PDB file of C-alpha atoms in Angstrom:
ATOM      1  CA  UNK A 225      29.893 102.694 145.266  1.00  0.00           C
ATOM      2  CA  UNK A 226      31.304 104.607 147.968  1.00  0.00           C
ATOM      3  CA  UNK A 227      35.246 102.814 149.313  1.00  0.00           C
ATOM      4  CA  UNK A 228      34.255 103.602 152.531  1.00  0.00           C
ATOM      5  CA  UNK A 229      31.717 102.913 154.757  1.00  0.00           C
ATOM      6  CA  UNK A 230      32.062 104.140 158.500  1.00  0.00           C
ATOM      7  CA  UNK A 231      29.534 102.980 161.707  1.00  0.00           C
ATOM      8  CA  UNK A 232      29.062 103.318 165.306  1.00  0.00           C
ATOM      9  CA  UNK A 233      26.815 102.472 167.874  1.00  0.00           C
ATOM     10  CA  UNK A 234      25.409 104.540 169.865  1.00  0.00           C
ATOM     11  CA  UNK A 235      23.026 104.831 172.849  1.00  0.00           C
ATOM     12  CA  UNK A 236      19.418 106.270 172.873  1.00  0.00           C
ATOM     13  CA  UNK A 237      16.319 106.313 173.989  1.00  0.00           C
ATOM     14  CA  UNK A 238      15.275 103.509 172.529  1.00  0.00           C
ATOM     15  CA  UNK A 239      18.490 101.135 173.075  1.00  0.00           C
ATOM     16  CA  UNK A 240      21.700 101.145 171.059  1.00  0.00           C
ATOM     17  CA  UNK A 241      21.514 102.426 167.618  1.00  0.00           C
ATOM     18  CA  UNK A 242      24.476 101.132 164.617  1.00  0.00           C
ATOM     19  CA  UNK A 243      24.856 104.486 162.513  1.00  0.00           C
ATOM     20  CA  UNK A 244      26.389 103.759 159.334  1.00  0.00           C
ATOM     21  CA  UNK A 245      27.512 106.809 157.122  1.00  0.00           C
ATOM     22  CA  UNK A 246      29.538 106.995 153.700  1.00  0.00           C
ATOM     23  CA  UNK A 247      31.039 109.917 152.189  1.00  0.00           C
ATOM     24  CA  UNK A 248      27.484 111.670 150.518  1.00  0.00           C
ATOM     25  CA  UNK A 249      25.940 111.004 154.467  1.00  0.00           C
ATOM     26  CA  UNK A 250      23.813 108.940 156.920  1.00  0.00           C
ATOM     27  CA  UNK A 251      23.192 105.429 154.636  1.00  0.00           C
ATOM     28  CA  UNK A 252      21.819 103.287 157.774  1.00  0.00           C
ATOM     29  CA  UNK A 253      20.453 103.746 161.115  1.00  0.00           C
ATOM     30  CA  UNK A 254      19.699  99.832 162.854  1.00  0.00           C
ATOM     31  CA  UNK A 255      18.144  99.440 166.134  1.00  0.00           C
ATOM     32  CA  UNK A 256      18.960  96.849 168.596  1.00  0.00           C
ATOM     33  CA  UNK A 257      22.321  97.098 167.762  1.00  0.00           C
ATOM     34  CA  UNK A 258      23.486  94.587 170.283  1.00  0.00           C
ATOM     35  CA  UNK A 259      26.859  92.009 169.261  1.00  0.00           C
ATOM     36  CA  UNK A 260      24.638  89.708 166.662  1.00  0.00           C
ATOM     37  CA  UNK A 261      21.895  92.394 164.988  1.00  0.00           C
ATOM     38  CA  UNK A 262      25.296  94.557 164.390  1.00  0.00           C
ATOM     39  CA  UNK A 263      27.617  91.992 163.090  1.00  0.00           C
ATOM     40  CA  UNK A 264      24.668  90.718 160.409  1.00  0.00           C
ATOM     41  CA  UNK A 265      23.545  94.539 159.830  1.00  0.00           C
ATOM     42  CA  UNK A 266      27.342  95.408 158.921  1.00  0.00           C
ATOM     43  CA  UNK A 267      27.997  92.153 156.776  1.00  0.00           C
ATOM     44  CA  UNK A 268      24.281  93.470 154.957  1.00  0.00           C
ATOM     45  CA  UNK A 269      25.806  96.963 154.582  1.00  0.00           C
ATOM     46  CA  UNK A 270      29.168  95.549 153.420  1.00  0.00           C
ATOM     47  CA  UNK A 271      27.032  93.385 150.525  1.00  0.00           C
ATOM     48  CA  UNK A 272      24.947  96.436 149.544  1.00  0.00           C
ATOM     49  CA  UNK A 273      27.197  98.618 149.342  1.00  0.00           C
ATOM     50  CA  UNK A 274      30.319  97.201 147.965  1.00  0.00           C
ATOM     51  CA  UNK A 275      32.715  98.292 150.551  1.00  0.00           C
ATOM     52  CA  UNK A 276      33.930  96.976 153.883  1.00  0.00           C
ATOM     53  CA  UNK A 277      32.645  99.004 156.654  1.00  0.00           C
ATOM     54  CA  UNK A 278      34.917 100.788 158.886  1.00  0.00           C
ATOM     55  CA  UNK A 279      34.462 102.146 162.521  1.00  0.00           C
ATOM     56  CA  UNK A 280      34.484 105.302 163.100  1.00  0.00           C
ATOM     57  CA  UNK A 281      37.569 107.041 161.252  1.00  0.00           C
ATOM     58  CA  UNK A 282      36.962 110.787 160.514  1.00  0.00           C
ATOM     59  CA  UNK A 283      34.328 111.829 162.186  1.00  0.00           C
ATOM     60  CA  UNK A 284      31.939 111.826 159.374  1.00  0.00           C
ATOM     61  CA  UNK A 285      29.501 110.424 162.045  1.00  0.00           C
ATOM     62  CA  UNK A 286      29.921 113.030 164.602  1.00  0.00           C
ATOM     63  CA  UNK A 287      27.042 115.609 163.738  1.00  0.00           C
ATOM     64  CA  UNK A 288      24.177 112.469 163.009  1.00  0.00           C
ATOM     65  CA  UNK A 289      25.674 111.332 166.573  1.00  0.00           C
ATOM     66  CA  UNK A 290      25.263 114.599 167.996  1.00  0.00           C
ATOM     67  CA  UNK A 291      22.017 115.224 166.557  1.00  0.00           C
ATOM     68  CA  UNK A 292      20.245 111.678 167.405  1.00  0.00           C
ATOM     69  CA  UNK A 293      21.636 112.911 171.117  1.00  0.00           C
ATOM     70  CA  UNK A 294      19.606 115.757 171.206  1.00  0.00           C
ATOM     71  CA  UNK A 295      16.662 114.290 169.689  1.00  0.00           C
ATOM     72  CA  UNK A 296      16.005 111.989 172.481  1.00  0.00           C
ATOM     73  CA  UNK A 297      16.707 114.667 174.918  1.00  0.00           C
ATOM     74  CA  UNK A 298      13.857 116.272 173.718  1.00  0.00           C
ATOM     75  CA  UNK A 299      16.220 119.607 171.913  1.00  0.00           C
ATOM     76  CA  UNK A 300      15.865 118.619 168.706  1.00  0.00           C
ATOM     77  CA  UNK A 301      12.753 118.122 165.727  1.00  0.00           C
ATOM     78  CA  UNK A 302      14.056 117.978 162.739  1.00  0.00           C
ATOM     79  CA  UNK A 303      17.335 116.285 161.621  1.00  0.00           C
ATOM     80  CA  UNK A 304      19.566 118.100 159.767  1.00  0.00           C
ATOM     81  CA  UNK A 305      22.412 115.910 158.276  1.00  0.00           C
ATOM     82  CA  UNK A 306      22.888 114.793 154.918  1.00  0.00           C
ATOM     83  CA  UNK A 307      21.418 111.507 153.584  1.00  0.00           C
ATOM     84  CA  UNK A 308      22.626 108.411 151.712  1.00  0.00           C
ATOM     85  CA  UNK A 309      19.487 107.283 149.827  1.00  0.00           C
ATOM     86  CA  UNK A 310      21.743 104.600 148.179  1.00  0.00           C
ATOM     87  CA  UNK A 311      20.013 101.569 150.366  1.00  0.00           C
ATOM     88  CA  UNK A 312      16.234 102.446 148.756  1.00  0.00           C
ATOM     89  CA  UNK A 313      15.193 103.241 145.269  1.00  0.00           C
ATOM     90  CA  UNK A 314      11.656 104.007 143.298  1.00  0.00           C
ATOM     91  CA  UNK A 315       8.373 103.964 144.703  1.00  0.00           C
ATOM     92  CA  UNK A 316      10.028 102.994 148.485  1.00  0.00           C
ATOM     93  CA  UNK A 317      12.431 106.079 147.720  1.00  0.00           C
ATOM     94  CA  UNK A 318       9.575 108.396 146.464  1.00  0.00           C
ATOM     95  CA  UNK A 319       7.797 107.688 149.879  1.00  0.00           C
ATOM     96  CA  UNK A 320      10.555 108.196 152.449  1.00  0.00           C
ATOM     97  CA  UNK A 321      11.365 111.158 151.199  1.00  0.00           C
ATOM     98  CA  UNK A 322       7.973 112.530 150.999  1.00  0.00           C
ATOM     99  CA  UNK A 323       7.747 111.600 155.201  1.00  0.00           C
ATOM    100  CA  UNK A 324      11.297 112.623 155.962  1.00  0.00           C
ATOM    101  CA  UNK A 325      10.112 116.208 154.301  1.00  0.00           C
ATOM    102  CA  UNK A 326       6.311 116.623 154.816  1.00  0.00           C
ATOM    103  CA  UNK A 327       5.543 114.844 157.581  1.00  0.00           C
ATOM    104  CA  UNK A 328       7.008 117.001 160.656  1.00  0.00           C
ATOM    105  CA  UNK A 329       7.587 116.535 164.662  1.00  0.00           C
ATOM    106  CA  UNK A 330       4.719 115.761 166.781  1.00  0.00           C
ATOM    107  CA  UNK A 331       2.417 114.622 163.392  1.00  0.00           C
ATOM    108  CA  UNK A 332       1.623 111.601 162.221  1.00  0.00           C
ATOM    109  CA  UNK A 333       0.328 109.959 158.866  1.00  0.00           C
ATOM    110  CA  UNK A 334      -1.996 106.923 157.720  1.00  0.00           C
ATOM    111  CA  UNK A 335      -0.135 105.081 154.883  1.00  0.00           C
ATOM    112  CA  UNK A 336      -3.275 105.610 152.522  1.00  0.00           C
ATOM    113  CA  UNK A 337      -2.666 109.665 152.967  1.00  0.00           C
ATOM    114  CA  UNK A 338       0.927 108.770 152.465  1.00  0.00           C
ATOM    115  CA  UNK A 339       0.296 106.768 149.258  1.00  0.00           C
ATOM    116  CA  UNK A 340      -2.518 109.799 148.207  1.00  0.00           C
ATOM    117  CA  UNK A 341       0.777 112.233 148.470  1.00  0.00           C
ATOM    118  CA  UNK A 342       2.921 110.396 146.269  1.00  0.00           C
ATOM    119  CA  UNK A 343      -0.006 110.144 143.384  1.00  0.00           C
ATOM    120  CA  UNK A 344      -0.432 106.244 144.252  1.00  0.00           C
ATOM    121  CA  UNK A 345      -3.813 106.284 146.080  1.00  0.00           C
ATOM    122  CA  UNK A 346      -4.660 102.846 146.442  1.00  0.00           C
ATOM    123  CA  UNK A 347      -0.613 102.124 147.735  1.00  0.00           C
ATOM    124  CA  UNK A 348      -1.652 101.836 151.253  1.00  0.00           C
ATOM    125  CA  UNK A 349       0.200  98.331 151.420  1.00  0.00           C
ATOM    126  CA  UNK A 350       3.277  99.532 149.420  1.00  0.00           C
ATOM    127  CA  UNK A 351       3.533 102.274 151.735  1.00  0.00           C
ATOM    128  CA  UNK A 352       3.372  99.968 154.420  1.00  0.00           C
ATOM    129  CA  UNK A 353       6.068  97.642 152.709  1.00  0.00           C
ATOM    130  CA  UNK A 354       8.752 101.147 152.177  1.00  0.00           C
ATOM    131  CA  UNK A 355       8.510 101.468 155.920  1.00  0.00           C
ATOM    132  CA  UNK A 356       9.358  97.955 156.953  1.00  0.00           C
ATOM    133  CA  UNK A 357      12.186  98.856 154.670  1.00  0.00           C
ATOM    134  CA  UNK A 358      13.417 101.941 155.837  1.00  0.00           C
ATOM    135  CA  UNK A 359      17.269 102.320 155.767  1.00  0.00           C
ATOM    136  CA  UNK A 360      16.676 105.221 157.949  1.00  0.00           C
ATOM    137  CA  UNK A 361      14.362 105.053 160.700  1.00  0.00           C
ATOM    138  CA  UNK A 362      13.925 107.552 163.364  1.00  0.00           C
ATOM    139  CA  UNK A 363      16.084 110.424 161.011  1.00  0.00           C
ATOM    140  CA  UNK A 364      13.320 109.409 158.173  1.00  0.00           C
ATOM    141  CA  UNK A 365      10.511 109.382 160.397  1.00  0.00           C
ATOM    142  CA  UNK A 366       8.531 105.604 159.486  1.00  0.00           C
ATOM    143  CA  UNK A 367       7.807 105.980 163.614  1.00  0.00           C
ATOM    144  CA  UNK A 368       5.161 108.564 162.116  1.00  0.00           C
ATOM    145  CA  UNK A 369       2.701 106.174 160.153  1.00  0.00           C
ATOM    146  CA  UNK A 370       0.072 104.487 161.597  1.00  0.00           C
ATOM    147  CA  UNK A 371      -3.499 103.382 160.570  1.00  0.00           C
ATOM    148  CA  UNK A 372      -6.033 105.127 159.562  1.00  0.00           C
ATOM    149  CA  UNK A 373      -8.232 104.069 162.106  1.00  0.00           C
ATOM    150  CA  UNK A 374      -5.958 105.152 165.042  1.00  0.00           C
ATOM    151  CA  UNK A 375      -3.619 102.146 165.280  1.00  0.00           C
ATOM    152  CA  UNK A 376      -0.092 101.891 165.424  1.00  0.00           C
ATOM    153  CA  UNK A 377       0.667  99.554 162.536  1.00  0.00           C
ATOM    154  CA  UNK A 378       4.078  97.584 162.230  1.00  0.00           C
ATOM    155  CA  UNK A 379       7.738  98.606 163.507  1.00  0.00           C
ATOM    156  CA  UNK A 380      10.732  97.379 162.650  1.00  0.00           C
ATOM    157  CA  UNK A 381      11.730  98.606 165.495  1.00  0.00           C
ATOM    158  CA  UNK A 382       8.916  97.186 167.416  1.00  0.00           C
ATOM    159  CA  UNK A 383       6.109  98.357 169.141  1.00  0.00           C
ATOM    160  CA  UNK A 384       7.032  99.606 171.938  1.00  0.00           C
ATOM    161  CA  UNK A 385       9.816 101.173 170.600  1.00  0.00           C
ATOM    162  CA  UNK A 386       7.198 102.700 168.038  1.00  0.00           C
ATOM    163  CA  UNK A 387       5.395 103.890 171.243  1.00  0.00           C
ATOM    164  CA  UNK A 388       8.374 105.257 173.102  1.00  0.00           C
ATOM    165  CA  UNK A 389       9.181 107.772 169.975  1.00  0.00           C
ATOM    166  CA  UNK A 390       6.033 108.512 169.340  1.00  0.00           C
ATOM    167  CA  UNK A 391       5.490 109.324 173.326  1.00  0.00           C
ATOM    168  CA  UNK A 392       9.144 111.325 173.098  1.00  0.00           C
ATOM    169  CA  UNK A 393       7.296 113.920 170.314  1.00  0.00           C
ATOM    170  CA  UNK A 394       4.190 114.146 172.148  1.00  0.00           C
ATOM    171  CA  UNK A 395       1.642 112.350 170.087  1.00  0.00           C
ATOM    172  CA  UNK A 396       0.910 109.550 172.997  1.00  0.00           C
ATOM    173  CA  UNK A 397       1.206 109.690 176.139  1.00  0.00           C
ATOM    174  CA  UNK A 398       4.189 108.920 178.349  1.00  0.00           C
ATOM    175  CA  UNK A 399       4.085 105.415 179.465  1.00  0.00           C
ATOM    176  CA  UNK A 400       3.192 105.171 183.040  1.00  0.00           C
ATOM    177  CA  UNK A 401       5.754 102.428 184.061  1.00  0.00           C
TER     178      UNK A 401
END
């Protein structure tokens, strides 16, 4: 694996954010990133990826930094930075990248039509699993998939922090308090 891996946190929308990035791109995005949640994520990280993370050394975090900025200032609907996929593999792999490619700003997806787009129809629950396990959430949009009959479904993130990014692209409304 990669000798380096370098992270940050960084504020948002939704609460500080620990970016992790290695040499081939963005590996890890964690919310909650307060004192505990970051010291276990980067201990996880250091485990799964063989290498000792390091904060931020060359920059190599600047442009997901920059781009996660203008994301929750509304400027920006599509990420454009190069991705790690090292932290998911097979079917969960097959999935994420199918929503980080064909499921765009302002849409969202049940997990059935999710698992129908990656020829596994009846997947709905796998589908469901890949997002809980997303290494990448908000770049790789799991914030997208809900139920089929209108309901959010699970976060990671949480709920409300589900809500909040789903308000920020416009499919819910803004909360009114």
């Amino acid at each position: 694996m990669d000798s380096t891996v370098e992270w940050a946190v960084v504020d948002s929308g939704i609460g500080p954010l620990l970016l992790a990035a290695t040499d081939r791109g963005l590996v890890s995005v964690v919310f909650h990133a307060r004192e505990a949640v970051r010291a276990r994520a980067l201990e996880r990280l250091a485990g799964q990826l063989g290498a000792e993370p390091a904060e931020c050394a060359t920059g190599r975090l600047d442009e997901p930094i920059r781009q996660l900025a203008e994301y929750f200032s509304g400027g920006r609907r599509e990420f454009r930075t190069p991705l790690d996929w090292a932290l998911t593999t097979g079917f969960n792999r097959q999935v994420l990248r199918e929503l980080a490619e064909g499921v765009p700003y302002g849409a969202v997806v049940g997990y059935g039509e999710l698992a129908r787009r990656v020829g596994q129809p009846g997947a709905a629950q796998a589908v469901g699993a890949a997002m809980g396990a997303n290494p990448l959430p908000v770049v790789v949009p799991c914030h997208r998939v809900v139920e089929s009959d209108g309901g959010l479904g699970g976060f990671g993130g949480g709920l409300e922090t589900k809500r909040t990014l789903l308000a920020l692209e416009g499919v819910l409304p803004q909360p009114l308090f």
